[in-house]
Structure formats: C-alpha cells, structure tokens
Coordinates of C-alpha atoms in Angstrom, one line a residue:
M1 CA 20.1 -8.1 -39.7
P2 CA 20.5 -6.2 -36.4
Q3 CA 18.2 -3.3 -35.9
N4 CA 19.4 0.3 -35.6
P5 CA 19.4 1.5 -32.0
A6 CA 16.8 4.1 -31.0
P7 CA 18.1 7.6 -31.0
K8 CA 19.3 9.1 -27.7
G9 CA 16.4 10.5 -25.7
A10 CA 13.7 8.5 -27.6
V11 CA 10.8 7.2 -25.6
P12 CA 10.9 3.3 -25.7
P13 CA 7.8 1.5 -26.8
T14 CA 5.7 -0.7 -24.6
P15 CA 6.2 -4.6 -24.9
T16 CA 3.2 -4.6 -27.3
G17 CA 4.9 -2.1 -29.6
R18 CA 2.6 0.8 -28.7
P19 CA 4.4 4.1 -28.1
R20 CA 4.9 5.4 -24.6
S21 CA 4.9 9.0 -23.4
L22 CA 6.7 10.8 -20.6
A23 CA 4.5 12.2 -17.8
L24 CA 4.6 13.8 -14.4
R25 CA 3.1 11.3 -11.9
F26 CA 1.9 12.6 -8.6
I27 CA 3.4 10.4 -5.9
S28 CA 2.2 12.6 -3.0
G29 CA -0.2 15.4 -2.4
K30 CA -3.8 16.2 -3.3
Y31 CA -3.5 14.6 -6.8
Q32 CA -1.6 11.5 -5.7
G33 CA -2.0 8.8 -8.4
G34 CA -2.8 11.3 -11.2
E35 CA -0.6 11.9 -14.2
F36 CA 0.0 15.0 -16.4
P37 CA 1.5 14.3 -19.9
L38 CA 4.7 15.9 -21.1
V39 CA 4.3 16.9 -24.7
A40 CA 7.2 17.7 -26.9
G41 CA 7.2 21.4 -28.0
K42 CA 4.7 22.4 -25.3
E43 CA 5.3 24.1 -21.9
I44 CA 3.5 23.4 -18.7
V45 CA 3.0 26.3 -16.2
I46 CA 2.4 25.1 -12.7
G47 CA 0.7 27.4 -10.1
R48 CA -2.3 28.3 -8.0
S49 CA -3.9 30.6 -10.6
G50 CA -6.9 29.2 -12.4
D51 CA -5.5 30.1 -15.9
V52 CA -2.3 28.0 -15.7
D53 CA -1.8 24.5 -17.3
M54 CA -1.4 22.6 -14.0
V55 CA -3.5 24.1 -11.2
L56 CA -2.3 23.3 -7.6
A57 CA -4.7 25.1 -5.4
E58 CA -2.8 25.4 -2.1
D59 CA -1.3 28.2 0.0
M60 CA 2.3 27.1 -0.5
V61 CA 2.1 27.3 -4.3
S62 CA 2.5 30.7 -6.0
R63 CA 0.0 31.9 -8.7
R64 CA 2.7 31.1 -11.3
H65 CA 5.1 28.9 -9.5
A66 CA 7.2 26.9 -12.1
R67 CA 7.4 26.2 -15.8
I68 CA 8.4 22.9 -17.5
V69 CA 9.4 22.8 -21.2
F70 CA 9.9 19.6 -23.2
Q71 CA 11.9 20.6 -26.3
G72 CA 13.7 18.0 -28.4
D73 CA 15.3 15.5 -26.1
A74 CA 15.5 18.0 -23.2
I75 CA 13.1 18.6 -20.3
V76 CA 13.8 21.8 -18.4
I77 CA 12.1 23.1 -15.3
E78 CA 12.3 26.7 -14.2
D79 CA 11.2 28.3 -11.0
L80 CA 9.1 31.5 -11.7
S81 CA 10.4 33.4 -8.6
S82 CA 7.9 31.5 -6.4
T83 CA 7.6 32.3 -2.7
N84 CA 8.3 28.8 -1.4
G85 CA 10.6 27.5 -4.1
T86 CA 10.8 24.5 -6.5
F87 CA 12.9 21.5 -5.6
V88 CA 14.3 18.7 -7.7
N89 CA 15.6 15.6 -6.0
G90 CA 15.9 17.6 -2.7
E91 CA 17.7 20.6 -4.2
K92 CA 16.2 24.0 -4.5
I93 CA 16.5 25.1 -8.1
R94 CA 16.1 28.1 -10.3
R95 CA 16.5 26.1 -13.5
A96 CA 17.3 22.4 -14.0
S97 CA 17.1 19.5 -16.4
L98 CA 14.8 16.7 -15.7
Q99 CA 15.2 13.0 -16.5
E100 CA 13.1 9.9 -15.9
G101 CA 13.0 9.1 -12.2
D102 CA 13.6 12.7 -11.1
R103 CA 11.3 14.0 -8.3
V104 CA 9.9 17.5 -8.2
L105 CA 8.4 19.1 -5.1
V106 CA 6.0 22.0 -5.5
G107 CA 4.0 23.0 -2.4
T108 CA 3.0 19.6 -0.9
S109 CA 2.9 17.8 -4.2
I110 CA 5.7 15.5 -5.2
L111 CA 5.8 14.7 -8.9
K112 CA 8.0 12.0 -10.6
V113 CA 9.0 12.0 -14.2
V114 CA 7.9 8.6 -15.6
F115 CA 7.3 6.7 -18.8
S116 CA 3.6 6.2 -19.1
D117 CA 1.3 4.1 -21.3
T118 CA -1.8 5.9 -20.1
A119 CA -0.6 9.4 -20.9
V120 CA -0.3 8.6 -24.6
G121 CA -2.7 10.9 -26.5
T122 CA -4.0 12.5 -23.3
S123 CA -4.6 16.2 -23.7
G124 CA -3.8 18.8 -21.0
E125 CA -7.5 19.4 -20.5
Q126 CA -8.2 15.7 -20.1
A127 CA -5.3 15.5 -17.6
R128 CA -6.8 18.3 -15.6
R129 CA -10.2 16.6 -15.4
D130 CA -8.5 13.3 -14.4
M131 CA -6.6 15.1 -11.7
E132 CA -9.8 16.7 -10.3
A133 CA -11.4 13.2 -10.2
V134 CA -8.4 11.9 -8.2
A135 CA -8.6 14.9 -5.8
S136 CA -12.4 14.4 -5.4
H137 CA -11.9 10.8 -4.4
R138 CA -9.1 11.7 -2.0
R139 CA -11.2 14.4 -0.3
A140 CA -13.9 11.8 0.2
S141 CA -11.3 9.5 1.8
Q142 CA -10.1 12.4 4.0
V143 CA -6.5 11.8 3.0
R144 CA -4.0 14.4 4.4
S145 CA -2.4 17.0 2.2
M146 CA 1.0 15.2 1.8
S147 CA 0.9 11.4 1.8
G148 CA 2.3 8.6 -0.2
S149 CA 4.2 5.4 -0.1
I150 CA 7.9 4.9 0.8
Q151 CA 8.1 2.3 -2.0
E152 CA 7.5 5.2 -4.4
I153 CA 9.7 7.7 -2.5
P154 CA 12.2 6.1 -0.1
L155 CA 12.4 7.7 3.3
P156 CA 15.9 9.2 2.8
D157 CA 14.7 11.0 -0.3
L158 CA 11.5 12.2 1.3
L159 CA 13.4 13.6 4.3
Q160 CA 15.8 15.3 2.0
L161 CA 12.8 17.0 0.2
L162 CA 11.2 18.0 3.5
G163 CA 14.4 19.3 5.0
T164 CA 15.5 21.4 2.0
S165 CA 12.0 22.9 1.7
K166 CA 12.0 23.7 5.5
K167 CA 8.7 21.9 6.2
N168 CA 6.9 21.9 9.6
G169 CA 4.9 19.0 10.8
V170 CA 5.0 15.4 12.0
L171 CA 5.9 12.8 9.3
V172 CA 4.1 9.6 10.3
I173 CA 5.2 6.4 8.7
R174 CA 2.9 3.3 9.0
T175 CA 4.1 -0.2 8.3
D176 CA 2.4 -3.5 8.9
E177 CA 4.1 -3.7 12.3
D178 CA 5.2 -0.2 13.4
I179 CA 4.2 3.4 13.5
G180 CA 7.1 5.9 13.3
K181 CA 6.9 9.6 13.8
I182 CA 9.5 12.3 12.8
F183 CA 8.9 15.8 14.2
L184 CA 10.0 18.6 11.9
R185 CA 10.4 22.3 12.5
K186 CA 11.6 24.5 9.6
G187 CA 13.1 21.4 8.0
D188 CA 15.1 20.3 11.1
I189 CA 14.3 17.2 13.2
Y190 CA 13.6 17.8 16.9
F191 CA 12.1 14.4 17.9
A192 CA 11.3 10.9 16.7
S193 CA 9.6 7.9 18.1
I194 CA 8.5 4.4 17.1
N195 CA 5.2 3.1 18.5
D196 CA 5.4 5.9 21.1
I197 CA 8.0 3.8 23.1
D198 CA 9.7 6.3 25.5
E199 CA 12.8 4.2 26.2
I200 CA 14.1 4.3 22.6
P201 CA 16.1 7.5 22.1
P202 CA 15.0 9.7 19.1
L203 CA 18.2 9.3 17.1
K204 CA 18.0 5.5 17.4
C205 CA 14.4 5.7 16.2
L206 CA 15.5 7.8 13.2
F207 CA 18.2 5.4 12.2
R208 CA 15.9 2.4 12.5
M209 CA 13.2 4.1 10.3
L210 CA 15.8 4.6 7.6
T211 CA 15.9 0.8 7.2
W212 CA 12.2 0.6 6.4
Q213 CA 11.5 -0.4 2.8
E214 CA 7.7 -0.4 2.8
G215 CA 4.9 1.7 4.4
L216 CA 2.7 4.7 3.9
F217 CA 3.5 8.2 5.1
D218 CA 1.5 11.3 6.0
L219 CA 2.7 14.8 6.9
E220 CA 0.5 15.8 9.7
P221 CA 0.2 19.3 11.3
P222 CA 2.9 20.4 13.7
D223 CA 2.9 19.1 17.3
D224 CA 3.8 21.8 19.9
R225 CA 4.6 19.4 22.8
D226 CA 7.8 19.7 24.7
F227 CA 9.9 16.4 24.7
P228 CA 12.3 15.8 27.6
T229 CA 14.7 14.1 25.1
A230 CA 14.2 16.6 22.3
I231 CA 17.1 16.9 19.8
N232 CA 17.9 19.5 17.1
I233 CA 19.6 18.0 14.1
S234 CA 19.5 18.6 10.4
V235 CA 18.1 16.1 8.0
Q236 CA 21.5 16.0 6.2
S237 CA 23.3 15.0 9.4
V238 CA 20.8 12.3 10.1
L239 CA 21.1 10.9 6.6
M240 CA 24.9 10.9 6.6
E241 CA 25.3 9.1 9.9
G242 CA 22.2 6.9 9.6
L243 CA 23.1 5.6 6.2
R244 CA 26.7 4.9 7.3
Q245 CA 25.4 2.9 10.3
L246 CA 22.9 1.1 8.0
D247 CA 25.7 0.0 5.6
E248 CA 27.8 -1.3 8.5
L249 CA 24.8 -3.0 10.2
N250 CA 23.9 -4.7 6.9
S251 CA 27.5 -6.1 6.8
I252 CA 27.0 -8.1 10.1
K253 CA 23.2 -8.7 10.1
D254 CA 23.5 -12.3 8.8
E255 CA 25.7 -13.2 11.8
L256 CA 23.3 -11.8 14.3
P257 CA 20.4 -13.7 15.9
S258 CA 16.9 -12.7 15.0
L259 CA 15.3 -9.9 17.0
R260 CA 13.0 -12.4 18.7
A261 CA 16.0 -14.6 19.8
R262 CA 16.5 -15.0 23.5
L263 CA 20.0 -14.1 24.8
K264 CA 21.2 -16.1 27.8
L265 CA 24.3 -15.9 30.0
S266 CA 26.6 -18.9 29.5
L267 CA 26.7 -21.0 32.7
P268 CA 29.2 -21.9 34.0
L269 CA 30.8 -18.6 32.8
V270 CA 34.3 -19.5 31.7
A271 CA 35.3 -16.3 29.9
P272 CA 36.6 -13.7 32.5
L273 CA 34.4 -10.7 33.1
R274 CA 37.4 -8.6 34.0
T275 CA 38.4 -8.4 30.3
L276 CA 35.1 -6.6 29.3
T277 CA 34.7 -2.9 29.0
P278 CA 32.0 -1.1 31.0
D279 CA 29.8 -0.8 27.8
E280 CA 30.2 -4.5 27.2
L281 CA 29.2 -5.3 30.8
D282 CA 26.1 -3.2 30.4
V283 CA 25.1 -5.3 27.4
V284 CA 25.7 -8.5 29.4
Q285 CA 23.5 -7.1 32.2
L286 CA 20.7 -6.2 29.7
A287 CA 20.9 -9.6 28.2
H288 CA 20.6 -11.2 31.6
N289 CA 17.8 -9.0 32.8
H290 CA 15.7 -8.8 29.6
G291 CA 16.8 -11.7 27.4
Y292 CA 15.4 -10.8 23.9
L293 CA 17.7 -9.1 21.5
E294 CA 15.1 -6.6 20.5
T295 CA 14.7 -5.5 24.1
V296 CA 18.5 -5.3 24.5
L297 CA 18.7 -3.0 21.5
N298 CA 15.8 -0.9 22.8
K299 CA 17.2 -0.4 26.3
S300 CA 20.9 0.0 25.4
L301 CA 22.2 3.6 25.6
A302 CA 24.5 2.9 22.6
S303 CA 23.4 2.9 19.0
D304 CA 21.9 -0.2 17.4
L305 CA 25.2 -0.6 15.4
D306 CA 27.4 -0.5 18.5
T307 CA 25.1 -2.7 20.5
A308 CA 24.8 -5.3 17.8
R309 CA 28.6 -5.4 17.5
T310 CA 28.9 -5.9 21.2
V311 CA 26.3 -8.7 21.2
L312 CA 28.2 -10.4 18.4
K313 CA 31.5 -10.1 20.3
L314 CA 29.9 -11.5 23.5
L315 CA 28.4 -14.4 21.5
R316 CA 31.7 -15.3 19.8
A317 CA 33.6 -15.1 23.1
G318 CA 31.2 -17.3 24.9
Y319 CA 29.7 -14.9 27.4
L320 CA 26.3 -15.2 25.8
F321 CA 24.4 -17.8 23.7
D322 CA 21.1 -17.5 21.9
E323 CA 18.1 -19.8 21.6

C-alpha cells in the first residue's frame, strides 16, 4: 500500500531513517562552518550582548539585533531595531518568513537555513560552545572577518547582500587560476580588476567574475587608492547588465574557439574589408597583432559579449580562422 505523504513543513528524514533538524549554518564570518539548531517552539535572539542566545561579538551587530522564532511550520525572523539592519536574500527586512536555502546577513556573518543531521539533539548551549571552537580555530588561521566560498553563496547573491547592506571594502575572489577584486564604497562598486591587469576595463572584469562558479572570497578593508578608470555603479545595475550578457554569451559559447586558440587573418583575404564596420576592423587588427582570443577580448574596448559576437562573425565570413 502507498505510504501517506509527510505533512507540509515536516523535516524529511535522512537516508538512514534518522530525523533531521533545521539549523542556521554560518557560510561566512567569524563562525563559518558552525551551525545553530532551530528548535520548534523556541526563539533565538541574535546580538552582541553576552546574555542573548546567539552571540555575535562585532561592532556591526547591535546588542539585541534580531530574533528568530520557529513555531509550527513557520520560521519568522524579526529585526529588533538594529543599527545596521538585518537582511534576508539581499533585502533589508523588519520581519520576514524563512525557508530552507534562505540566507540571512547580520553584521559580517551570513547564515543559511539548512537541513542538518548534526544539529539533531544539539542544545543551544552546546551550539554556542561549538561556535566558539570554530571561531578559535579561525583566529588561529588568521581568517578575515567575512570570508567564504562562492559555491556556498554565488557571487551575484553575495554582491546583492553587500550592496544592500552598504558595505565598504575590497571583495577578493580567489580561484585556481585568477584573483579578482571588487572595490566597494557604501555598497556601490567603484573599481574592479582581475589579476591586477590594467588593460581590462573594470566593468569587463565585473561581468567576467559573474561567470565564476568556484573560488573563495574575503572582504578586506577599504582601499583608498585613486584609480584613473574608476567607475561608480550600483550592484543592482551590474547584476542586471552582467547577467543579461552572461545569458547571451552562454548561447554562443559553444560556437567560439577556446580562449587559448590563435586567431589568424585569412590569406589571401577574399572577403572585402570595405564591408566591415570600424568596430569590426578593430577586432581584425587585434587578432592580427595579438593572435590569441583571450588577448583580443582583454584589449578590445567593447564588452566581451560584443567582441565575441564580432569574432564569430569574422570567422563565419572568412576574414579570420583559428588554430
């Protein structure tokens, strides 16, 4: 006979049949990697004061910052008139419902609502001890105040949180191959770079970093340098345009050569140059002078999307070939 479905809001069991519990998992900040159990019928007060349930001892956290209540099937978070605000999925809230997968930003800590096997039967006091053990290890490792993995919190989501909460600092993203830097002032972006290469415009760097799927991030202290190519753009604008370009670039990426492919001018050149636009001629010149697609993209004044489209057109029309 078929089994009756679990009631709505019930926590599913583990594959072994043991119950699972909901928890708040720290995916960034002092306690990254730690978990705090969500217990039905109990509230969690978050703050800087030593007498609250979840103590986050940092300047950006108020003494009594926020409260989370798990009642029945509902999890509700409420900001307690904190100075710097409470954010859920990038939105500043006074009161909001939480579900599995939601991310909460309090100070420099990002917490994610998760199903957890380890939180089953864990008391609040034990969770606090575990959090302090995590923090002690991180202090010994000299990890910065806000750090984490972009597998856990994708870069668009992270930027949304930092922008809405008007953070200052340099967001450094490290992958196996590249180091990207995003410079923030009161939540707006004023510069960006990849591997400190001056020839890549900051907007192009930002849009490229949005494609990164793996890597570690740190929010470092502000950098007061003046940049000749500084910009001033909101995170929201970057995300809207960057994700649009990413979607369109993904639609043609399988037709493009690899970044390491060498582009060469077709000789003899049969297709007439007079039919090309000035922007297309610029790409022909870049390909002739520098060869590799990656270098052409770096040196082109146009966006990666527009340059890639132009390269594809020139390949199809016979002006260029790749090897």
